[in-house]
């Protein structure tokens, strides 16, 4: 029986980089140095967050929390891959924290574009989900008005001010096709727009690859948190191709009885599933079946 792990299972480049940054900081921290924090959970994975907590890394959920930490306890704050508003950076520094920026470079690029184009007087349109932390962070780099458009209906209803010049960017995880459709609607309305596609293809690559693997596999295992929407999406894609698709959070959830006829087991994992969990499952299936 063959076991194949999808090449792009688990963390994308930006998340891996952010998680590595935290572990690197833990290793290089001197004995008497003040603690390390992350601004928000570094990833949505309970195992990783509790492991970091055991190693003394705490989560600051807001600036108000950062303000409450006594001065002598204000150590390093690591910014996660989603990024934060410019005002958050500035305030953390003012409060005396050392800020380590682990914003994904693809997200940072959007911040730079937004800063530059808004400084040139353009209003910013972010095609993305209202309230998503990445979108909120991006709008915080604009010097001018920002608009968020999350659907084709919103694009149809959208009305900027008279003569307003617009610059359009997208949330990195937004659906590329939908982004194109929104842009097309705005262009058709004849607005004065500049546009740059800032969708990151990491999610799409992971999904396409998982679907292809599931189409060949007799059994497909999808690893990821119960609340991870991208894991659920992966599960749905794989299930369409392979009826025997199982969603597990960790190895403990795996209770497989594989019939003799099974020739190929495929494994993939959501964007917030750490490598060690993927490895554990992979090794278990290789050894036990
Ligand atoms: Fe990941 Fe960065 Fe893309 S965080 S999804 S590689 S924008």
PDB file of C-alpha atoms and ligand atoms in Angstrom:
ATOM      1  CA  UNK A   1       0.000   0.000   0.000  1.00  0.00           C
ATOM      2  CA  UNK A   2       1.255   3.445  -0.911  1.00  0.00           C
ATOM      3  CA  UNK A   3       0.928   6.547   1.282  1.00  0.00           C
ATOM      4  CA  UNK A   4       1.257   9.953  -0.376  1.00  0.00           C
ATOM      5  CA  UNK A   5       1.441  13.224   1.505  1.00  0.00           C
ATOM      6  CA  UNK A   6       0.368  16.231  -0.558  1.00  0.00           C
ATOM      7  CA  UNK A   7       3.337  18.479  -1.223  1.00  0.00           C
ATOM      8  CA  UNK A   8       1.545  21.621  -0.022  1.00  0.00           C
ATOM      9  CA  UNK A   9      -0.146  20.153   3.057  1.00  0.00           C
ATOM     10  CA  UNK A  10      -0.218  22.321   6.169  1.00  0.00           C
ATOM     11  CA  UNK A  11       1.375  25.733   6.745  1.00  0.00           C
ATOM     12  CA  UNK A  12       1.846  28.114   3.855  1.00  0.00           C
ATOM     13  CA  UNK A  13       5.127  29.989   3.534  1.00  0.00           C
ATOM     14  CA  UNK A  14       3.951  33.036   5.509  1.00  0.00           C
ATOM     15  CA  UNK A  15       2.532  31.076   8.451  1.00  0.00           C
ATOM     16  CA  UNK A  16       5.598  28.811   8.611  1.00  0.00           C
ATOM     17  CA  UNK A  17       7.816  31.880   8.681  1.00  0.00           C
ATOM     18  CA  UNK A  18       5.790  33.471  11.514  1.00  0.00           C
ATOM     19  CA  UNK A  19       5.797  30.287  13.620  1.00  0.00           C
ATOM     20  CA  UNK A  20       9.543  29.808  13.023  1.00  0.00           C
ATOM     21  CA  UNK A  21      10.122  33.403  14.127  1.00  0.00           C
ATOM     22  CA  UNK A  22       8.456  32.712  17.479  1.00  0.00           C
ATOM     23  CA  UNK A  23      10.466  29.527  18.141  1.00  0.00           C
ATOM     24  CA  UNK A  24      13.644  31.323  17.090  1.00  0.00           C
ATOM     25  CA  UNK A  25      12.906  34.122  19.565  1.00  0.00           C
ATOM     26  CA  UNK A  26      12.321  31.555  22.327  1.00  0.00           C
ATOM     27  CA  UNK A  27      15.720  29.964  21.590  1.00  0.00           C
ATOM     28  CA  UNK A  28      17.609  33.250  21.562  1.00  0.00           C
ATOM     29  CA  UNK A  29      15.922  34.771  24.625  1.00  0.00           C
ATOM     30  CA  UNK A  30      18.323  35.457  27.482  1.00  0.00           C
ATOM     31  CA  UNK A  31      17.483  34.129  30.950  1.00  0.00           C
ATOM     32  CA  UNK A  32      16.585  37.454  32.513  1.00  0.00           C
ATOM     33  CA  UNK A  33      14.986  39.056  29.490  1.00  0.00           C
ATOM     34  CA  UNK A  34      11.324  40.117  29.663  1.00  0.00           C
ATOM     35  CA  UNK A  35       8.746  37.752  28.162  1.00  0.00           C
ATOM     36  CA  UNK A  36       7.768  37.191  24.552  1.00  0.00           C
ATOM     37  CA  UNK A  37       4.231  37.845  23.306  1.00  0.00           C
ATOM     38  CA  UNK A  38       2.406  37.364  20.055  1.00  0.00           C
ATOM     39  CA  UNK A  39      -0.151  39.977  19.003  1.00  0.00           C
ATOM     40  CA  UNK A  40      -3.135  37.667  18.547  1.00  0.00           C
ATOM     41  CA  UNK A  41      -2.660  33.882  18.244  1.00  0.00           C
ATOM     42  CA  UNK A  42       0.191  33.166  15.877  1.00  0.00           C
ATOM     43  CA  UNK A  43      -2.019  30.561  14.157  1.00  0.00           C
ATOM     44  CA  UNK A  44      -5.471  29.105  14.829  1.00  0.00           C
ATOM     45  CA  UNK A  45      -4.210  25.868  16.255  1.00  0.00           C
ATOM     46  CA  UNK A  46      -4.737  24.992  19.908  1.00  0.00           C
ATOM     47  CA  UNK A  47      -1.781  22.567  20.058  1.00  0.00           C
ATOM     48  CA  UNK A  48       0.694  25.196  18.861  1.00  0.00           C
ATOM     49  CA  UNK A  49      -0.729  27.977  21.033  1.00  0.00           C
ATOM     50  CA  UNK A  50      -0.573  25.802  24.193  1.00  0.00           C
ATOM     51  CA  UNK A  51       2.939  24.618  23.324  1.00  0.00           C
ATOM     52  CA  UNK A  52       4.007  28.255  23.056  1.00  0.00           C
ATOM     53  CA  UNK A  53       2.294  29.057  26.341  1.00  0.00           C
ATOM     54  CA  UNK A  54       4.258  26.266  28.044  1.00  0.00           C
ATOM     55  CA  UNK A  55       7.404  27.911  26.704  1.00  0.00           C
ATOM     56  CA  UNK A  56       6.386  31.240  28.202  1.00  0.00           C
ATOM     57  CA  UNK A  57       4.912  32.935  25.129  1.00  0.00           C
ATOM     58  CA  UNK A  58       1.619  34.682  25.844  1.00  0.00           C
ATOM     59  CA  UNK A  59      -0.978  36.144  23.545  1.00  0.00           C
ATOM     60  CA  UNK A  60      -1.823  39.844  23.679  1.00  0.00           C
ATOM     61  CA  UNK A  61      -5.320  40.132  22.243  1.00  0.00           C
ATOM     62  CA  UNK A  62      -5.482  43.919  22.088  1.00  0.00           C
ATOM     63  CA  UNK A  63      -3.612  47.153  22.706  1.00  0.00           C
ATOM     64  CA  UNK A  64      -5.605  47.538  25.933  1.00  0.00           C
ATOM     65  CA  UNK A  65      -4.060  44.279  27.166  1.00  0.00           C
ATOM     66  CA  UNK A  66      -0.602  45.436  26.094  1.00  0.00           C
ATOM     67  CA  UNK A  67      -1.095  48.627  28.109  1.00  0.00           C
ATOM     68  CA  UNK A  68      -1.973  46.673  31.239  1.00  0.00           C
ATOM     69  CA  UNK A  69       1.324  44.749  31.340  1.00  0.00           C
ATOM     70  CA  UNK A  70       3.658  46.405  33.888  1.00  0.00           C
ATOM     71  CA  UNK A  71       6.546  48.294  32.234  1.00  0.00           C
ATOM     72  CA  UNK A  72       9.235  45.828  33.321  1.00  0.00           C
ATOM     73  CA  UNK A  73       7.286  42.949  31.730  1.00  0.00           C
ATOM     74  CA  UNK A  74       7.064  44.549  28.294  1.00  0.00           C
ATOM     75  CA  UNK A  75       9.326  42.359  26.207  1.00  0.00           C
ATOM     76  CA  UNK A  76       9.159  41.366  22.554  1.00  0.00           C
ATOM     77  CA  UNK A  77       5.868  41.357  20.666  1.00  0.00           C
ATOM     78  CA  UNK A  78       5.741  39.291  17.491  1.00  0.00           C
ATOM     79  CA  UNK A  79       3.317  40.407  14.785  1.00  0.00           C
ATOM     80  CA  UNK A  80       1.655  37.429  13.077  1.00  0.00           C
ATOM     81  CA  UNK A  81       1.456  36.772   9.339  1.00  0.00           C
ATOM     82  CA  UNK A  82      -1.847  38.701   8.904  1.00  0.00           C
ATOM     83  CA  UNK A  83      -0.077  41.927   9.892  1.00  0.00           C
ATOM     84  CA  UNK A  84      -1.484  44.798  11.953  1.00  0.00           C
ATOM     85  CA  UNK A  85      -2.468  48.432  11.424  1.00  0.00           C
ATOM     86  CA  UNK A  86       0.343  50.975  11.407  1.00  0.00           C
ATOM     87  CA  UNK A  87      -1.134  52.565  14.550  1.00  0.00           C
ATOM     88  CA  UNK A  88      -0.736  49.249  16.420  1.00  0.00           C
ATOM     89  CA  UNK A  89       2.968  49.084  15.522  1.00  0.00           C
ATOM     90  CA  UNK A  90       3.470  52.644  16.677  1.00  0.00           C
ATOM     91  CA  UNK A  91       1.563  52.236  19.921  1.00  0.00           C
ATOM     92  CA  UNK A  92       3.412  49.035  20.865  1.00  0.00           C
ATOM     93  CA  UNK A  93       6.727  50.799  20.339  1.00  0.00           C
ATOM     94  CA  UNK A  94       5.539  53.795  22.366  1.00  0.00           C
ATOM     95  CA  UNK A  95       4.643  51.423  25.191  1.00  0.00           C
ATOM     96  CA  UNK A  96       8.226  50.171  25.212  1.00  0.00           C
ATOM     97  CA  UNK A  97       7.827  46.797  23.481  1.00  0.00           C
ATOM     98  CA  UNK A  98      10.397  45.481  21.017  1.00  0.00           C
ATOM     99  CA  UNK A  99       8.343  44.730  17.928  1.00  0.00           C
ATOM    100  CA  UNK A 100       9.337  41.814  15.696  1.00  0.00           C
ATOM    101  CA  UNK A 101       7.446  41.891  12.447  1.00  0.00           C
ATOM    102  CA  UNK A 102       6.501  38.444  11.127  1.00  0.00           C
ATOM    103  CA  UNK A 103       3.899  39.855   8.717  1.00  0.00           C
ATOM    104  CA  UNK A 104       3.923  37.670   5.604  1.00  0.00           C
ATOM    105  CA  UNK A 105       5.940  39.490   2.909  1.00  0.00           C
ATOM    106  CA  UNK A 106       2.990  39.112   0.510  1.00  0.00           C
ATOM    107  CA  UNK A 107       0.769  40.938   3.013  1.00  0.00           C
ATOM    108  CA  UNK A 108       3.480  43.519   3.696  1.00  0.00           C
ATOM    109  CA  UNK A 109       3.575  44.231  -0.033  1.00  0.00           C
ATOM    110  CA  UNK A 110      -0.127  45.157   0.132  1.00  0.00           C
ATOM    111  CA  UNK A 111       0.510  47.505   3.066  1.00  0.00           C
ATOM    112  CA  UNK A 112       3.267  49.220   1.060  1.00  0.00           C
ATOM    113  CA  UNK A 113       1.022  49.607  -1.985  1.00  0.00           C
ATOM    114  CA  UNK A 114      -1.848  50.971   0.133  1.00  0.00           C
ATOM    115  CA  UNK A 115       0.467  53.420   1.862  1.00  0.00           C
ATOM    116  CA  UNK A 116       1.969  54.621  -1.417  1.00  0.00           C
ATOM    117  CA  UNK A 117      -1.259  54.938  -3.400  1.00  0.00           C
ATOM    118  CA  UNK A 118      -3.180  56.599  -0.582  1.00  0.00           C
ATOM    119  CA  UNK A 119      -0.303  59.044  -0.061  1.00  0.00           C
ATOM    120  CA  UNK A 120      -0.832  59.956  -3.713  1.00  0.00           C
ATOM    121  CA  UNK A 121      -4.426  60.881  -2.822  1.00  0.00           C
ATOM    122  CA  UNK A 122      -6.314  57.785  -3.974  1.00  0.00           C
ATOM    123  CA  UNK A 123      -9.023  56.131  -1.899  1.00  0.00           C
ATOM    124  CA  UNK A 124      -8.407  52.439  -1.272  1.00  0.00           C
ATOM    125  CA  UNK A 125     -10.805  49.628  -2.121  1.00  0.00           C
ATOM    126  CA  UNK A 126     -10.011  46.307  -0.437  1.00  0.00           C
ATOM    127  CA  UNK A 127     -11.785  43.353  -1.979  1.00  0.00           C
ATOM    128  CA  UNK A 128     -12.132  41.040   0.997  1.00  0.00           C
ATOM    129  CA  UNK A 129     -14.157  40.059   4.032  1.00  0.00           C
ATOM    130  CA  UNK A 130     -15.268  42.811   6.383  1.00  0.00           C
ATOM    131  CA  UNK A 131     -13.835  42.241   9.852  1.00  0.00           C
ATOM    132  CA  UNK A 132     -11.131  39.808   8.708  1.00  0.00           C
ATOM    133  CA  UNK A 133      -7.961  40.692  10.663  1.00  0.00           C
ATOM    134  CA  UNK A 134      -5.856  40.937   7.508  1.00  0.00           C
ATOM    135  CA  UNK A 135      -8.337  43.353   5.917  1.00  0.00           C
ATOM    136  CA  UNK A 136      -8.530  45.472   9.090  1.00  0.00           C
ATOM    137  CA  UNK A 137      -4.729  45.600   9.220  1.00  0.00           C
ATOM    138  CA  UNK A 138      -4.488  46.607   5.554  1.00  0.00           C
ATOM    139  CA  UNK A 139      -6.961  49.445   5.903  1.00  0.00           C
ATOM    140  CA  UNK A 140      -4.847  50.722   8.780  1.00  0.00           C
ATOM    141  CA  UNK A 141      -2.013  51.571   6.345  1.00  0.00           C
ATOM    142  CA  UNK A 142      -4.084  53.958   4.289  1.00  0.00           C
ATOM    143  CA  UNK A 143      -3.823  57.747   4.614  1.00  0.00           C
ATOM    144  CA  UNK A 144      -7.177  58.171   2.900  1.00  0.00           C
ATOM    145  CA  UNK A 145     -10.676  56.729   2.896  1.00  0.00           C
ATOM    146  CA  UNK A 146     -10.963  52.925   2.559  1.00  0.00           C
ATOM    147  CA  UNK A 147     -13.838  50.830   1.264  1.00  0.00           C
ATOM    148  CA  UNK A 148     -14.289  47.078   1.702  1.00  0.00           C
ATOM    149  CA  UNK A 149     -16.158  45.102  -0.926  1.00  0.00           C
ATOM    150  CA  UNK A 150     -16.884  41.447  -0.166  1.00  0.00           C
ATOM    151  CA  UNK A 151     -19.413  40.450  -2.825  1.00  0.00           C
ATOM    152  CA  UNK A 152     -20.657  41.168  -6.331  1.00  0.00           C
ATOM    153  CA  UNK A 153     -23.819  42.739  -4.871  1.00  0.00           C
ATOM    154  CA  UNK A 154     -21.721  45.146  -2.823  1.00  0.00           C
ATOM    155  CA  UNK A 155     -19.706  45.985  -5.929  1.00  0.00           C
ATOM    156  CA  UNK A 156     -22.922  46.753  -7.827  1.00  0.00           C
ATOM    157  CA  UNK A 157     -24.176  49.029  -5.029  1.00  0.00           C
ATOM    158  CA  UNK A 158     -20.816  50.735  -4.477  1.00  0.00           C
ATOM    159  CA  UNK A 159     -20.737  54.491  -5.040  1.00  0.00           C
ATOM    160  CA  UNK A 160     -17.583  56.516  -4.406  1.00  0.00           C
ATOM    161  CA  UNK A 161     -17.617  60.281  -4.119  1.00  0.00           C
ATOM    162  CA  UNK A 162     -17.678  62.536  -7.169  1.00  0.00           C
ATOM    163  CA  UNK A 163     -14.276  62.436  -8.971  1.00  0.00           C
ATOM    164  CA  UNK A 164     -12.761  60.163  -6.313  1.00  0.00           C
ATOM    165  CA  UNK A 165      -9.755  58.240  -7.612  1.00  0.00           C
ATOM    166  CA  UNK A 166      -9.642  54.607  -6.447  1.00  0.00           C
ATOM    167  CA  UNK A 167      -6.976  51.979  -6.019  1.00  0.00           C
ATOM    168  CA  UNK A 168      -8.079  48.347  -5.649  1.00  0.00           C
ATOM    169  CA  UNK A 169      -6.235  45.577  -3.804  1.00  0.00           C
ATOM    170  CA  UNK A 170      -7.448  42.207  -2.537  1.00  0.00           C
ATOM    171  CA  UNK A 171      -7.267  40.204   0.666  1.00  0.00           C
ATOM    172  CA  UNK A 172      -4.593  37.528   0.068  1.00  0.00           C
ATOM    173  CA  UNK A 173      -6.965  34.618   0.673  1.00  0.00           C
ATOM    174  CA  UNK A 174      -9.847  35.999  -1.398  1.00  0.00           C
ATOM    175  CA  UNK A 175     -11.183  33.914  -4.275  1.00  0.00           C
ATOM    176  CA  UNK A 176      -9.347  35.059  -7.403  1.00  0.00           C
ATOM    177  CA  UNK A 177     -12.310  34.647  -9.760  1.00  0.00           C
ATOM    178  CA  UNK A 178     -14.544  36.693  -7.449  1.00  0.00           C
ATOM    179  CA  UNK A 179     -11.883  39.386  -7.214  1.00  0.00           C
ATOM    180  CA  UNK A 180     -11.762  39.634 -11.014  1.00  0.00           C
ATOM    181  CA  UNK A 181     -15.556  39.883 -11.180  1.00  0.00           C
ATOM    182  CA  UNK A 182     -15.653  42.687  -8.594  1.00  0.00           C
ATOM    183  CA  UNK A 183     -12.956  44.603 -10.502  1.00  0.00           C
ATOM    184  CA  UNK A 184     -14.842  44.156 -13.751  1.00  0.00           C
ATOM    185  CA  UNK A 185     -18.028  45.599 -12.227  1.00  0.00           C
ATOM    186  CA  UNK A 186     -16.155  48.668 -10.945  1.00  0.00           C
ATOM    187  CA  UNK A 187     -14.398  49.165 -14.282  1.00  0.00           C
ATOM    188  CA  UNK A 188     -17.698  48.922 -16.157  1.00  0.00           C
ATOM    189  CA  UNK A 189     -19.133  51.671 -13.974  1.00  0.00           C
ATOM    190  CA  UNK A 190     -16.431  53.893 -15.431  1.00  0.00           C
ATOM    191  CA  UNK A 191     -14.696  54.817 -12.174  1.00  0.00           C
ATOM    192  CA  UNK A 192     -11.148  56.061 -12.254  1.00  0.00           C
ATOM    193  CA  UNK A 193      -9.419  52.966 -10.848  1.00  0.00           C
ATOM    194  CA  UNK A 194      -5.952  51.517 -10.512  1.00  0.00           C
ATOM    195  CA  UNK A 195      -5.806  47.865  -9.587  1.00  0.00           C
ATOM    196  CA  UNK A 196      -3.331  45.246  -8.451  1.00  0.00           C
ATOM    197  CA  UNK A 197      -4.142  41.608  -7.875  1.00  0.00           C
ATOM    198  CA  UNK A 198      -2.776  40.683  -4.453  1.00  0.00           C
ATOM    199  CA  UNK A 199      -4.481  37.282  -4.074  1.00  0.00           C
ATOM    200  CA  UNK A 200      -1.941  34.718  -2.834  1.00  0.00           C
ATOM    201  CA  UNK A 201      -2.188  31.370  -4.580  1.00  0.00           C
ATOM    202  CA  UNK A 202      -1.042  29.236  -1.594  1.00  0.00           C
ATOM    203  CA  UNK A 203      -4.623  28.269  -0.727  1.00  0.00           C
ATOM    204  CA  UNK A 204      -5.563  27.496  -4.299  1.00  0.00           C
ATOM    205  CA  UNK A 205      -2.472  25.351  -4.855  1.00  0.00           C
ATOM    206  CA  UNK A 206      -3.218  23.383  -1.662  1.00  0.00           C
ATOM    207  CA  UNK A 207      -6.835  22.800  -2.710  1.00  0.00           C
ATOM    208  CA  UNK A 208      -6.092  21.806  -6.310  1.00  0.00           C
ATOM    209  CA  UNK A 209      -3.374  19.423  -5.212  1.00  0.00           C
ATOM    210  CA  UNK A 210      -5.617  17.841  -2.547  1.00  0.00           C
ATOM    211  CA  UNK A 211      -8.403  17.286  -5.090  1.00  0.00           C
ATOM    212  CA  UNK A 212      -6.001  15.661  -7.547  1.00  0.00           C
ATOM    213  CA  UNK A 213      -4.575  13.371  -4.898  1.00  0.00           C
ATOM    214  CA  UNK A 214      -8.054  12.435  -3.618  1.00  0.00           C
ATOM    215  CA  UNK A 215      -9.094  11.503  -7.166  1.00  0.00           C
ATOM    216  CA  UNK A 216      -6.319   8.864  -7.231  1.00  0.00           C
ATOM    217  CA  UNK A 217      -6.621   7.707  -3.612  1.00  0.00           C
ATOM    218  CA  UNK A 218      -8.756   4.885  -2.158  1.00  0.00           C
ATOM    219  CA  UNK A 219      -8.709   6.594   1.240  1.00  0.00           C
ATOM    220  CA  UNK A 220      -8.026  10.274   1.939  1.00  0.00           C
ATOM    221  CA  UNK A 221      -7.129  11.773   5.318  1.00  0.00           C
ATOM    222  CA  UNK A 222      -7.544  15.507   5.910  1.00  0.00           C
ATOM    223  CA  UNK A 223      -5.876  16.823   9.069  1.00  0.00           C
ATOM    224  CA  UNK A 224      -6.913  20.108  10.677  1.00  0.00           C
ATOM    225  CA  UNK A 225      -8.780  21.862  13.485  1.00  0.00           C
ATOM    226  CA  UNK A 226     -12.544  21.521  13.858  1.00  0.00           C
ATOM    227  CA  UNK A 227     -12.975  25.271  13.520  1.00  0.00           C
ATOM    228  CA  UNK A 228     -10.613  25.696  10.605  1.00  0.00           C
ATOM    229  CA  UNK A 229     -12.685  26.785   7.618  1.00  0.00           C
ATOM    230  CA  UNK A 230      -9.950  26.020   5.118  1.00  0.00           C
ATOM    231  CA  UNK A 231      -9.689  22.451   6.507  1.00  0.00           C
ATOM    232  CA  UNK A 232     -13.435  22.012   6.055  1.00  0.00           C
ATOM    233  CA  UNK A 233     -13.119  23.271   2.496  1.00  0.00           C
ATOM    234  CA  UNK A 234     -10.283  20.782   1.856  1.00  0.00           C
ATOM    235  CA  UNK A 235     -12.446  18.001   3.273  1.00  0.00           C
ATOM    236  CA  UNK A 236     -15.327  18.921   0.931  1.00  0.00           C
ATOM    237  CA  UNK A 237     -13.046  19.022  -2.113  1.00  0.00           C
ATOM    238  CA  UNK A 238     -11.513  15.632  -1.250  1.00  0.00           C
ATOM    239  CA  UNK A 239     -14.890  14.090  -0.417  1.00  0.00           C
ATOM    240  CA  UNK A 240     -16.161  14.951  -3.877  1.00  0.00           C
ATOM    241  CA  UNK A 241     -13.326  12.926  -5.376  1.00  0.00           C
ATOM    242  CA  UNK A 242     -13.012  10.151  -2.816  1.00  0.00           C
ATOM    243  CA  UNK A 243     -15.918   8.852  -0.759  1.00  0.00           C
ATOM    244  CA  UNK A 244     -13.630   7.404   1.929  1.00  0.00           C
ATOM    245  CA  UNK A 245     -12.365  10.809   3.095  1.00  0.00           C
ATOM    246  CA  UNK A 246     -11.774  11.308   6.835  1.00  0.00           C
ATOM    247  CA  UNK A 247     -11.292  14.566   8.699  1.00  0.00           C
ATOM    248  CA  UNK A 248      -9.161  14.254  11.841  1.00  0.00           C
ATOM    249  CA  UNK A 249      -7.697  16.844  14.214  1.00  0.00           C
ATOM    250  CA  UNK A 250      -4.756  14.769  15.433  1.00  0.00           C
ATOM    251  CA  UNK A 251      -3.628  11.129  15.329  1.00  0.00           C
ATOM    252  CA  UNK A 252      -5.909  10.387  18.329  1.00  0.00           C
ATOM    253  CA  UNK A 253      -8.954  10.780  16.076  1.00  0.00           C
ATOM    254  CA  UNK A 254      -7.740   8.225  13.561  1.00  0.00           C
ATOM    255  CA  UNK A 255      -9.538   4.894  13.928  1.00  0.00           C
ATOM    256  CA  UNK A 256      -8.973   3.374  10.529  1.00  0.00           C
ATOM    257  CA  UNK A 257      -9.734  -0.178   9.454  1.00  0.00           C
ATOM    258  CA  UNK A 258      -8.324  -0.480   5.973  1.00  0.00           C
ATOM    259  CA  UNK A 259      -9.519  -3.317   3.756  1.00  0.00           C
ATOM    260  CA  UNK A 260      -6.869  -5.295   1.820  1.00  0.00           C
ATOM    261  CA  UNK A 261      -7.992  -3.744  -1.431  1.00  0.00           C
ATOM    262  CA  UNK A 262      -6.767  -0.274  -0.448  1.00  0.00           C
ATOM    263  CA  UNK A 263      -3.784   0.622  -2.637  1.00  0.00           C
ATOM    264  CA  UNK A 264      -3.308   4.328  -2.057  1.00  0.00           C
ATOM    265  CA  UNK A 265      -3.874   6.493   1.025  1.00  0.00           C
ATOM    266  CA  UNK A 266      -3.598  10.244   0.460  1.00  0.00           C
ATOM    267  CA  UNK A 267      -2.929  12.759   3.235  1.00  0.00           C
ATOM    268  CA  UNK A 268      -3.365  16.510   3.240  1.00  0.00           C
ATOM    269  CA  UNK A 269      -3.729  19.155   5.948  1.00  0.00           C
ATOM    270  CA  UNK A 270      -5.228  22.614   6.521  1.00  0.00           C
ATOM    271  CA  UNK A 271      -3.167  25.790   6.662  1.00  0.00           C
ATOM    272  CA  UNK A 272      -2.889  25.824  10.461  1.00  0.00           C
ATOM    273  CA  UNK A 273      -1.856  22.184  10.957  1.00  0.00           C
ATOM    274  CA  UNK A 274       1.707  21.900  12.276  1.00  0.00           C
ATOM    275  CA  UNK A 275       4.221  19.581  10.616  1.00  0.00           C
ATOM    276  CA  UNK A 276       4.712  17.340  13.636  1.00  0.00           C
ATOM    277  CA  UNK A 277       1.014  16.379  13.629  1.00  0.00           C
ATOM    278  CA  UNK A 278       1.150  15.643   9.887  1.00  0.00           C
ATOM    279  CA  UNK A 279       4.330  13.576  10.363  1.00  0.00           C
ATOM    280  CA  UNK A 280       2.790  11.597  13.217  1.00  0.00           C
ATOM    281  CA  UNK A 281      -0.243  10.636  11.136  1.00  0.00           C
ATOM    282  CA  UNK A 282       1.864   9.858   8.099  1.00  0.00           C
ATOM    283  CA  UNK A 283       4.247   7.606  10.046  1.00  0.00           C
ATOM    284  CA  UNK A 284       1.386   5.831  11.796  1.00  0.00           C
ATOM    285  CA  UNK A 285      -0.350   4.987   8.527  1.00  0.00           C
ATOM    286  CA  UNK A 286       2.913   3.847   6.911  1.00  0.00           C
ATOM    287  CA  UNK A 287       3.862   1.602   9.822  1.00  0.00           C
ATOM    288  CA  UNK A 288       0.456   0.151  10.708  1.00  0.00           C
ATOM    289  CA  UNK A 289      -1.059  -0.649   7.344  1.00  0.00           C
TER     290      UNK A 289
HETATM  291 FE1  LIG B   1       0.159  32.427   3.518  1.00  0.00          FE
HETATM  292 FE2  LIG B   1       1.274  34.733   3.084  1.00  0.00          FE
HETATM  293 FE3  LIG B   1      -0.167  33.618   1.249  1.00  0.00          FE
HETATM  294  S1  LIG B   1       0.388  34.045   4.983  1.00  0.00           S
HETATM  295  S2  LIG B   1      -1.716  32.462   2.343  1.00  0.00           S
HETATM  296  S3  LIG B   1       1.756  32.857   2.016  1.00  0.00           S
HETATM  297  S4  LIG B   1      -0.159  35.724   1.785  1.00  0.00           S
END
